[in-house]
PDB file of C-alpha atoms in Angstrom:
ATOM      1  CA  MET A   1     -17.019 -20.058 -20.352  1.00  0.00           C
ATOM      2  CA  LYS A   2     -17.971 -22.339 -23.250  1.00  0.00           C
ATOM      3  CA  LEU A   3     -20.177 -21.208 -26.166  1.00  0.00           C
ATOM      4  CA  SER A   4     -21.841 -23.429 -28.840  1.00  0.00           C
ATOM      5  CA  HIS A   5     -22.021 -22.279 -32.199  1.00  0.00           C
ATOM      6  CA  GLY A   6     -23.049 -24.921 -34.834  1.00  0.00           C
ATOM      7  CA  CYS A   7     -20.800 -27.873 -34.901  1.00  0.00           C
ATOM      8  CA  SER A   8     -17.944 -25.893 -33.507  1.00  0.00           C
ATOM      9  CA  GLN A   9     -17.474 -24.708 -29.837  1.00  0.00           C
ATOM     10  CA  LEU A  10     -15.926 -21.249 -28.757  1.00  0.00           C
ATOM     11  CA  TYR A  11     -14.260 -20.820 -25.507  1.00  0.00           C
ATOM     12  CA  ARG A  12     -13.970 -17.531 -24.120  1.00  0.00           C
ATOM     13  CA  ILE A  13     -11.224 -17.068 -21.676  1.00  0.00           C
ATOM     14  CA  ARG A  14     -10.228 -14.114 -19.546  1.00  0.00           C
ATOM     15  CA  VAL A  15      -6.755 -13.444 -19.172  1.00  0.00           C
ATOM     16  CA  LYS A  16      -5.392 -11.285 -16.380  1.00  0.00           C
ATOM     17  CA  MET A  17      -2.617  -9.099 -17.620  1.00  0.00           C
ATOM     18  CA  ILE A  18       0.576  -9.678 -15.973  1.00  0.00           C
ATOM     19  CA  GLU A  19       2.942  -6.849 -14.795  1.00  0.00           C
ATOM     20  CA  HIS A  20       6.001  -6.532 -16.604  1.00  0.00           C
ATOM     21  CA  GLY A  21       8.862  -4.651 -15.043  1.00  0.00           C
ATOM     22  CA  THR A  22       9.583  -3.637 -11.480  1.00  0.00           C
ATOM     23  CA  TYR A  23      10.430  -0.614  -9.400  1.00  0.00           C
ATOM     24  CA  GLU A  24      11.391   0.707  -6.017  1.00  0.00           C
ATOM     25  CA  LEU A  25      10.112   3.847  -4.209  1.00  0.00           C
ATOM     26  CA  GLU A  26      11.653   5.357  -1.164  1.00  0.00           C
ATOM     27  CA  LEU A  27      10.973   8.611   0.553  1.00  0.00           C
ATOM     28  CA  THR A  28      13.944  10.122   2.398  1.00  0.00           C
ATOM     29  CA  GLY A  29      12.763  13.384   4.010  1.00  0.00           C
ATOM     30  CA  LYS A  30      11.346  15.593   1.204  1.00  0.00           C
ATOM     31  CA  ILE A  31      12.987  13.434  -1.739  1.00  0.00           C
ATOM     32  CA  LEU A  32      11.146  10.671  -3.233  1.00  0.00           C
ATOM     33  CA  THR A  33      13.399   8.138  -5.159  1.00  0.00           C
ATOM     34  CA  LEU A  34      12.204   5.915  -7.877  1.00  0.00           C
ATOM     35  CA  ARG A  35      14.418   2.961  -9.066  1.00  0.00           C
ATOM     36  CA  ALA A  36      12.997   1.672 -12.245  1.00  0.00           C
ATOM     37  CA  TYR A  37      14.085  -1.755 -13.615  1.00  0.00           C
ATOM     38  CA  ASP A  38      13.284  -3.658 -16.987  1.00  0.00           C
ATOM     39  CA  ALA A  39      10.932  -2.789 -19.633  1.00  0.00           C
ATOM     40  CA  TRP A  40       7.229  -1.530 -18.154  1.00  0.00           C
ATOM     41  CA  ASN A  41       3.863  -2.330 -19.336  1.00  0.00           C
ATOM     42  CA  TYR A  42       0.649  -0.276 -18.589  1.00  0.00           C
ATOM     43  CA  HIS A  43      -0.112  -2.354 -15.459  1.00  0.00           C
ATOM     44  CA  THR A  44       3.261  -1.621 -14.067  1.00  0.00           C
ATOM     45  CA  ALA A  45       2.836   1.845 -14.698  1.00  0.00           C
ATOM     46  CA  LEU A  46      -0.707   1.955 -13.015  1.00  0.00           C
ATOM     47  CA  ARG A  47       0.675   0.420  -9.827  1.00  0.00           C
ATOM     48  CA  TRP A  48       3.704   2.645  -9.771  1.00  0.00           C
ATOM     49  CA  GLY A  49       1.350   5.599 -10.130  1.00  0.00           C
ATOM     50  CA  LYS A  50      -1.212   4.516  -7.474  1.00  0.00           C
ATOM     51  CA  GLU A  51       1.860   3.865  -4.992  1.00  0.00           C
ATOM     52  CA  THR A  52       3.531   7.261  -6.058  1.00  0.00           C
ATOM     53  CA  LYS A  53       0.210   9.232  -5.285  1.00  0.00           C
ATOM     54  CA  GLU A  54      -0.082   7.484  -1.826  1.00  0.00           C
ATOM     55  CA  ILE A  55       3.333   8.690  -0.927  1.00  0.00           C
ATOM     56  CA  VAL A  56       2.946  12.129  -2.373  1.00  0.00           C
ATOM     57  CA  ASN A  57      -0.392  12.543  -0.442  1.00  0.00           C
ATOM     58  CA  SER A  58       1.591  12.407   2.798  1.00  0.00           C
ATOM     59  CA  ILE A  59       4.116  15.058   1.745  1.00  0.00           C
ATOM     60  CA  LYS A  60       2.487  17.468  -0.625  1.00  0.00           C
ATOM     61  CA  SER A  61       1.668  20.121   1.933  1.00  0.00           C
ATOM     62  CA  HIS A  62       5.266  21.337   1.236  1.00  0.00           C
ATOM     63  CA  PRO A  63       7.519  21.285  -2.006  1.00  0.00           C
ATOM     64  CA  TRP A  64       9.246  18.076  -2.435  1.00  0.00           C
ATOM     65  CA  SER A  65      11.843  16.578  -5.013  1.00  0.00           C
ATOM     66  CA  CYS A  66      12.151  13.338  -6.900  1.00  0.00           C
ATOM     67  CA  LEU A  67      14.816  11.613  -8.105  1.00  0.00           C
ATOM     68  CA  CYS A  68      14.255   9.028 -10.902  1.00  0.00           C
ATOM     69  CA  ASP A  69      17.226   6.354 -11.266  1.00  0.00           C
ATOM     70  CA  LEU A  70      16.395   5.019 -14.830  1.00  0.00           C
ATOM     71  CA  THR A  71      19.888   3.523 -15.370  1.00  0.00           C
ATOM     72  CA  LYS A  72      18.374  -0.243 -15.250  1.00  0.00           C
ATOM     73  CA  TRP A  73      15.010   0.875 -17.082  1.00  0.00           C
ATOM     74  CA  GLU A  74      14.415  -0.589 -20.644  1.00  0.00           C
ATOM     75  CA  LEU A  75      11.576   2.041 -21.389  1.00  0.00           C
ATOM     76  CA  ALA A  76       7.696   1.173 -21.590  1.00  0.00           C
ATOM     77  CA  THR A  77       5.238   0.188 -24.060  1.00  0.00           C
ATOM     78  CA  PRO A  78       3.524   3.090 -25.871  1.00  0.00           C
ATOM     79  CA  ASP A  79       0.266   3.038 -23.868  1.00  0.00           C
ATOM     80  CA  VAL A  80       2.295   3.978 -20.919  1.00  0.00           C
ATOM     81  CA  HIS A  81       3.346   7.367 -22.198  1.00  0.00           C
ATOM     82  CA  GLN A  82      -0.204   8.983 -21.946  1.00  0.00           C
ATOM     83  CA  TYR A  83      -0.577   7.838 -18.317  1.00  0.00           C
ATOM     84  CA  VAL A  84       2.543   9.364 -17.351  1.00  0.00           C
ATOM     85  CA  ILE A  85       1.664  12.682 -18.847  1.00  0.00           C
ATOM     86  CA  GLY A  86      -1.501  12.589 -16.695  1.00  0.00           C
ATOM     87  CA  LEU A  87       0.468  11.654 -13.561  1.00  0.00           C
ATOM     88  CA  ASN A  88       2.939  14.475 -14.385  1.00  0.00           C
ATOM     89  CA  LEU A  89       0.004  16.854 -14.408  1.00  0.00           C
ATOM     90  CA  TRP A  90      -1.082  15.347 -10.956  1.00  0.00           C
ATOM     91  CA  LEU A  91       2.624  15.818  -9.585  1.00  0.00           C
ATOM     92  CA  ASP A  92       2.886  19.188 -10.894  1.00  0.00           C
ATOM     93  CA  ALA A  93      -0.325  20.147  -9.027  1.00  0.00           C
ATOM     94  CA  ASN A  94       0.796  18.468  -5.787  1.00  0.00           C
ATOM     95  CA  ASN A  95       4.045  20.434  -5.103  1.00  0.00           C
ATOM     96  CA  LEU A  96       6.638  18.477  -6.881  1.00  0.00           C
ATOM     97  CA  ARG A  97       9.467  21.501  -7.519  1.00  0.00           C
ATOM     98  CA  TYR A  98      12.602  19.511  -8.548  1.00  0.00           C
ATOM     99  CA  LEU A  99      13.059  16.267 -10.788  1.00  0.00           C
ATOM    100  CA  ALA A 100      16.275  14.721 -11.249  1.00  0.00           C
ATOM    101  CA  ILE A 101      16.168  12.140 -14.192  1.00  0.00           C
ATOM    102  CA  VAL A 102      19.230   9.842 -14.285  1.00  0.00           C
ATOM    103  CA  TYR A 103      19.388   7.798 -17.490  1.00  0.00           C
ATOM    104  CA  ASN A 104      21.914   5.678 -19.373  1.00  0.00           C
ATOM    105  CA  ILE A 105      20.745   5.904 -22.971  1.00  0.00           C
ATOM    106  CA  SER A 106      19.774   9.114 -24.813  1.00  0.00           C
ATOM    107  CA  LEU A 107      16.560   7.583 -26.129  1.00  0.00           C
ATOM    108  CA  GLN A 108      15.310   7.728 -22.502  1.00  0.00           C
ATOM    109  CA  GLN A 109      15.922  11.367 -22.196  1.00  0.00           C
ATOM    110  CA  SER A 110      14.188  11.902 -25.560  1.00  0.00           C
ATOM    111  CA  VAL A 111      11.098   9.912 -24.615  1.00  0.00           C
ATOM    112  CA  LEU A 112      10.770  11.494 -21.412  1.00  0.00           C
ATOM    113  CA  GLU A 113      11.119  14.887 -22.220  1.00  0.00           C
ATOM    114  CA  LYS A 114       7.910  14.667 -24.157  1.00  0.00           C
ATOM    115  CA  SER A 115       5.894  13.831 -20.915  1.00  0.00           C
ATOM    116  CA  HIS A 116       7.834  16.421 -19.028  1.00  0.00           C
ATOM    117  CA  ARG A 117       6.301  19.172 -21.041  1.00  0.00           C
ATOM    118  CA  ALA A 118       3.150  18.811 -18.845  1.00  0.00           C
ATOM    119  CA  PHE A 119       5.018  20.522 -15.884  1.00  0.00           C
ATOM    120  CA  THR A 120       4.693  24.171 -15.145  1.00  0.00           C
ATOM    121  CA  ASN A 121       5.869  24.231 -11.651  1.00  0.00           C
ATOM    122  CA  VAL A 122       8.723  21.719 -11.846  1.00  0.00           C
ATOM    123  CA  GLU A 123      12.311  22.259 -12.727  1.00  0.00           C
ATOM    124  CA  VAL A 124      13.549  19.105 -14.507  1.00  0.00           C
ATOM    125  CA  ARG A 125      17.307  18.269 -14.932  1.00  0.00           C
ATOM    126  CA  TYR A 126      18.753  15.094 -16.838  1.00  0.00           C
ATOM    127  CA  PHE A 127      21.972  13.343 -15.529  1.00  0.00           C
ATOM    128  CA  THR A 128      23.992  10.478 -16.801  1.00  0.00           C
ATOM    129  CA  ASN A 129      25.714   9.949 -13.246  1.00  0.00           C
ATOM    130  CA  LEU A 130      23.416   9.297 -10.208  1.00  0.00           C
ATOM    131  CA  ASP A 131      25.811  11.102  -7.813  1.00  0.00           C
ATOM    132  CA  GLU A 132      25.586  14.375  -9.882  1.00  0.00           C
ATOM    133  CA  GLY A 133      21.579  14.018  -9.659  1.00  0.00           C
ATOM    134  CA  LYS A 134      21.632  13.359  -6.022  1.00  0.00           C
ATOM    135  CA  THR A 135      23.960  16.283  -5.524  1.00  0.00           C
ATOM    136  CA  TRP A 136      21.761  18.649  -7.425  1.00  0.00           C
ATOM    137  CA  LEU A 137      18.506  17.744  -5.752  1.00  0.00           C
ATOM    138  CA  LYS A 138      20.264  18.174  -2.431  1.00  0.00           C
ATOM    139  CA  ASP A 139      21.433  21.358  -3.344  1.00  0.00           C
ATOM    140  CA  VAL A 140      18.004  22.696  -4.590  1.00  0.00           C
ATOM    141  CA  SER A 141      16.175  20.794  -1.791  1.00  0.00           C
ATOM    142  CA  THR A 142      17.918  22.626   1.013  1.00  0.00           C
ATOM    143  CA  PRO A 143      16.339  25.121   3.468  1.00  0.00           C
ATOM    144  CA  ALA A 144      18.928  27.674   2.270  1.00  0.00           C
ATOM    145  CA  ASN A 145      17.514  27.587  -1.261  1.00  0.00           C
ATOM    146  CA  SER A 146      15.028  30.510  -1.460  1.00  0.00           C
ATOM    147  CA  ASN A 147      12.919  29.058  -4.319  1.00  0.00           C
ATOM    148  CA  PHE A 148      12.263  25.966  -2.376  1.00  0.00           C
ATOM    149  CA  ASN A 149      11.338  27.988   0.698  1.00  0.00           C
ATOM    150  CA  LYS A 150       9.166  30.435  -1.272  1.00  0.00           C
ATOM    151  CA  ALA A 151       7.324  27.543  -2.713  1.00  0.00           C
ATOM    152  CA  GLY A 152       6.586  26.032   0.766  1.00  0.00           C
ATOM    153  CA  ASN A 153       5.364  29.336   2.126  1.00  0.00           C
ATOM    154  CA  SER A 154       2.842  30.170  -0.695  1.00  0.00           C
TER     155      SER A 154
END
């Protein structure tokens, strides 16, 4: 849009923000896996949250678990953190019971611990080894785990 002001001309241009960073979501049984890559901006976080909610809506009638593989993630812009806290509140209210976070730098754990304070019904564990995180989720998500069954029968 071209605006005139005296002898000069002002151009107003709309710029669509481009997502930065990528992710993969995979649902296997009652375990949702997030694989995050690169540094995220707010637009990537919004899309991830929307897609996560769509998946969770199909499984939220029973307790479920989440594995977050952040070994190739480079954190996010500051505006993402408040959004993640809101999403965590929603996940907490929609039957997430166990969350395994796999990270490779301690700063990731420090940043994430702040947003995980929103959880009241979720047990969160941090791992530096992907196989250990998977094993823990498998152990706590089995039908033999009484806490998982009780949550599903309430």
